[in-house]
XYZ file of C-alpha atoms in Angstrom:
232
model
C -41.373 -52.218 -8.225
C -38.849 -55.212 -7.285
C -36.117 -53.153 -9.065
C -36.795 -50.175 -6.970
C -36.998 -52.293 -3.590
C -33.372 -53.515 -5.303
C -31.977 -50.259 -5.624
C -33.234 -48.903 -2.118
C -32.116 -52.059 -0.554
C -28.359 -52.211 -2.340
C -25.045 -49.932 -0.337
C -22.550 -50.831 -2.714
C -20.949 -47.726 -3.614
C -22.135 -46.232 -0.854
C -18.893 -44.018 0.282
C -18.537 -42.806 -3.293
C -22.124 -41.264 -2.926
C -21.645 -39.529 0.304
C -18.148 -38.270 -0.800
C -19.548 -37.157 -4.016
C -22.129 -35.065 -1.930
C -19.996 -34.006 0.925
C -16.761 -32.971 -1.997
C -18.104 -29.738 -2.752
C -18.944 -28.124 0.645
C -15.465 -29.170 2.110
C -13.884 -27.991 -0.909
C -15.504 -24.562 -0.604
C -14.796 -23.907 2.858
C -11.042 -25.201 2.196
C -10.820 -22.579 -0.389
C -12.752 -19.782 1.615
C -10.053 -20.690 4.435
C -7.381 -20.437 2.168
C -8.396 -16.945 0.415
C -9.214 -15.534 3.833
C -5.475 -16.638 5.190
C -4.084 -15.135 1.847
C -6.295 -12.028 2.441
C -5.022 -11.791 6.147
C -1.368 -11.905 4.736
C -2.133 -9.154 2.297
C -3.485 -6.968 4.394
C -0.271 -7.475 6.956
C 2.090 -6.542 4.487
C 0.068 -3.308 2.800
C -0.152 -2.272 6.358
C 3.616 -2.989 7.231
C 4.406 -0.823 3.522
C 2.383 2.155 5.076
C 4.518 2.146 8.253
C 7.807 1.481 6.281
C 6.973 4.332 3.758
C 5.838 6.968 6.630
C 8.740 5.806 8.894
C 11.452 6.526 5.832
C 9.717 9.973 4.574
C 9.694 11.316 8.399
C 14.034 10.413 7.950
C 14.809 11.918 4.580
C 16.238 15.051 3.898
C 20.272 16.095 3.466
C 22.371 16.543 6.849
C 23.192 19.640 8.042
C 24.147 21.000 11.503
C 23.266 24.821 10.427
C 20.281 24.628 8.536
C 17.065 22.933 8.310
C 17.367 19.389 6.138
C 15.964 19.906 2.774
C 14.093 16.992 1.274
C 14.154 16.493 -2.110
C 11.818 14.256 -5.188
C 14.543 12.323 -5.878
C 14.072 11.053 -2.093
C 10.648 10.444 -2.009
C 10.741 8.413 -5.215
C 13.544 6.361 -3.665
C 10.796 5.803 -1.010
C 8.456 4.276 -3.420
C 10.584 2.392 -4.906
C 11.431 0.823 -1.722
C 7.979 0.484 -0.655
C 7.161 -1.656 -4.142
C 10.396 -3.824 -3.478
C 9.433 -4.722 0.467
C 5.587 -5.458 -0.733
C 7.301 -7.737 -3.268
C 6.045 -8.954 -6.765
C 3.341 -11.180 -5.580
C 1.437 -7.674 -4.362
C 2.580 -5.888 -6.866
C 1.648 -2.405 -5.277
C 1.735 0.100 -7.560
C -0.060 -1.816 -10.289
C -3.392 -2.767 -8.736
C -3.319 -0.109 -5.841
C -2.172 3.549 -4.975
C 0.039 5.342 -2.330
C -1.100 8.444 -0.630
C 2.057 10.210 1.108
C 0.697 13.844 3.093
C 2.658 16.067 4.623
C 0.504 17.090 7.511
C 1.538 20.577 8.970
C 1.115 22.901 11.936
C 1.697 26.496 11.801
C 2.453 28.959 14.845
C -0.680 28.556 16.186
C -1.238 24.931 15.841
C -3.344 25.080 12.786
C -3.218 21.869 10.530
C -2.870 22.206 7.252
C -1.953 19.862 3.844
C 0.723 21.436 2.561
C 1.805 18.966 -0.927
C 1.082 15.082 -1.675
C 2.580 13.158 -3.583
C 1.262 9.558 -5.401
C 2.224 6.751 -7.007
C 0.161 3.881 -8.401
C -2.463 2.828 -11.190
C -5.469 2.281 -9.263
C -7.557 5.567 -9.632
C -8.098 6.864 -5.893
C -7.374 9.670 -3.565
C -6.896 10.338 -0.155
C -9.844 9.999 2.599
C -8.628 12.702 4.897
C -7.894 15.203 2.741
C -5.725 17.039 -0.524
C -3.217 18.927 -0.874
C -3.502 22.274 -0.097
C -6.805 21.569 2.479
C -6.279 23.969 5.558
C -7.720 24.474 8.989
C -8.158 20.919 9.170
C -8.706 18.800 12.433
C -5.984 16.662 11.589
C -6.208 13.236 9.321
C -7.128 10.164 9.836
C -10.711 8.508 10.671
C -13.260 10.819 13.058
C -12.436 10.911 16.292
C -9.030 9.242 15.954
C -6.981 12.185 13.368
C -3.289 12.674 13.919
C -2.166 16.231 14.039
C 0.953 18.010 13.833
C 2.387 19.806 16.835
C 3.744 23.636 15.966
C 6.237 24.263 12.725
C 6.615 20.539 12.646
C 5.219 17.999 10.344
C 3.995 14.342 10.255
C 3.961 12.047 7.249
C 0.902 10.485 6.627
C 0.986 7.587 4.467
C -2.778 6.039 2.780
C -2.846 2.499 0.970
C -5.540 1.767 -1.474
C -5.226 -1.744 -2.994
C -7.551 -3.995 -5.137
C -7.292 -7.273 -3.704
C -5.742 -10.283 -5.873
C -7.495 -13.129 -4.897
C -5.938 -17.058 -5.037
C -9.114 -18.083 -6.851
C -12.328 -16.083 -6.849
C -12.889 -13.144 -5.064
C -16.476 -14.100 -4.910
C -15.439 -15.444 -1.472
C -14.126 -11.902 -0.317
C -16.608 -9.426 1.089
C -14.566 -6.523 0.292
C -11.731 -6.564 -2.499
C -10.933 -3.222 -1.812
C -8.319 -2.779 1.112
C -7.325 0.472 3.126
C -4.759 1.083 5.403
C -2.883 4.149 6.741
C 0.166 5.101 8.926
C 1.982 8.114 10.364
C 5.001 9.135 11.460
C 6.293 12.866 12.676
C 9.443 14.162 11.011
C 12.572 13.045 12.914
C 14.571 16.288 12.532
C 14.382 19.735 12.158
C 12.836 20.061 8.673
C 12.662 22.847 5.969
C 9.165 22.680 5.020
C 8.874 25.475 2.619
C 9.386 23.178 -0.399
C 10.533 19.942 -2.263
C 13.522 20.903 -3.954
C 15.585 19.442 -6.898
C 18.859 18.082 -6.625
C 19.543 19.695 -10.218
C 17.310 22.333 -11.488
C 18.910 21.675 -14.691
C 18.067 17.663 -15.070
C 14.846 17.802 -12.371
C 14.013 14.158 -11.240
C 10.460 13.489 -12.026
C 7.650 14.588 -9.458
C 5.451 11.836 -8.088
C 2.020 13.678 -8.732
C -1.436 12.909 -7.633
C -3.099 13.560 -10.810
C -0.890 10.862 -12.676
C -2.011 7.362 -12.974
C 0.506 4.891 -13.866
C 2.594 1.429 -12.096
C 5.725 0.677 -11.621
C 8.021 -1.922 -12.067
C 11.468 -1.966 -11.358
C 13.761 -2.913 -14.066
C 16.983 -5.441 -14.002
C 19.739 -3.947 -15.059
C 21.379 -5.971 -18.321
C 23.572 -8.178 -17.502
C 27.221 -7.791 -19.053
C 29.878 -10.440 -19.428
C 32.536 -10.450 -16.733
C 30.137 -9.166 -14.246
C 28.150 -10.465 -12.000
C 24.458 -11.017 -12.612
C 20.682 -9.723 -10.690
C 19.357 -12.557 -12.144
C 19.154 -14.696 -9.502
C 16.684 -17.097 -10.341
């Protein structure tokens, strides 16, 4: 009994105690802040992607003042390879999510229509608002709030799907799974029968939506006498 009244009577090592109970509830809301500031960055910069990717695929096509531009797969890979590069190698894109990119049509009349897609990415998902070929559409985009082409034009629609990499645990993430979308109409007059090839003989490869696969972008070798991408 006397050691008992000792032990409830002694405060040496008192701090230690409280810090050893307090430790691991400010340690878990230090690292739920910091996974919800890293999840607040990665959804900024999947969401800046889908405008940069929409914005450049409503430009491409070759200049000409008597005919409509032609775009061409060659361009819209050189889109996604842009995309991956802005998102940068800490999101790594096109391994652990997927890019949608539409082209959202209106006839005559002002029917919408899909008329192709085209994908890139590993993550096994397609698009929310519609697929290719889908006609007599409202438009796409969430209910109430689709985007729709005006008559013989065309808007790019452009759908992120990405499987969030969390900092520690994603155990402190409600939702790992991150969508965003963005659209932009076609800047110019646009031939929007087809995507051609540069070179029917050597045809680049075609971005399709029933392919599954990353991308990485290589460094080219470095060769003596020249100057080097190796910056680091």
């Amino acid at each position: 009994m006397k050691l008992f009244q000792r032990l409830i009577r002694d405060r040496r090592a008192i701090a230690m105690t409280e810090f050893a109970l307090a430790a691991p509830v400010f340690l878990t809301a230090g690292l739920w802040g910091l996974e919800t500031a890293n999840l607040a960055i990665t959804h900024m910069r999947l969401s800046q992607a889908a405008m940069q990717i929409a914005d450049n695929a409503s430009r491409i096509g070759d200049t000409s003042m008597f005919e409509y531009r032609k775009i061409y797969e060659s361009d819209i890979n050189d889109i996604f390879v842009g995309a991956n590069i802005q998102a940068g190698n800490s999101i790594d894109l096109f391994e652990h999510g997927r890019v949608i990119l539409s082209s959202l049509e209106g006839d005559s009349s002002g029917d919408q229509s899909i008329h192709w897609q085209r994908c890139m990415g590993a993550k096994e998902a397609v698009s929310s608002f519609g697929l290719a070929g889908d006609t007599g559409i409202t438009g796409m985009g969430p209910p109430g709030e689709e985007v729709m082409a005006m008559p013989d034009d065309a808007v790019m629609f452009v759908e992120v799907v990405y499987d969030y990499q969390p900092l520690v645990t994603d155990a402190l993430v409600s939702d790992t799974t991150i969508r965003t979308h963005a659209a932009f109409t076609v800047r110019s007059s646009r031939d929007l029968t087809q995507i051609y090839q540069r070179d029917s003989a050597k045809p680049d490869p075609i971005s399709d939506c029933n392919t599954y696969n990353g991308y990485k972008a290589s460094v080219p070798e470095n060769k003596v006498g020249h100057w080097s991408w190796n910056w680091g």
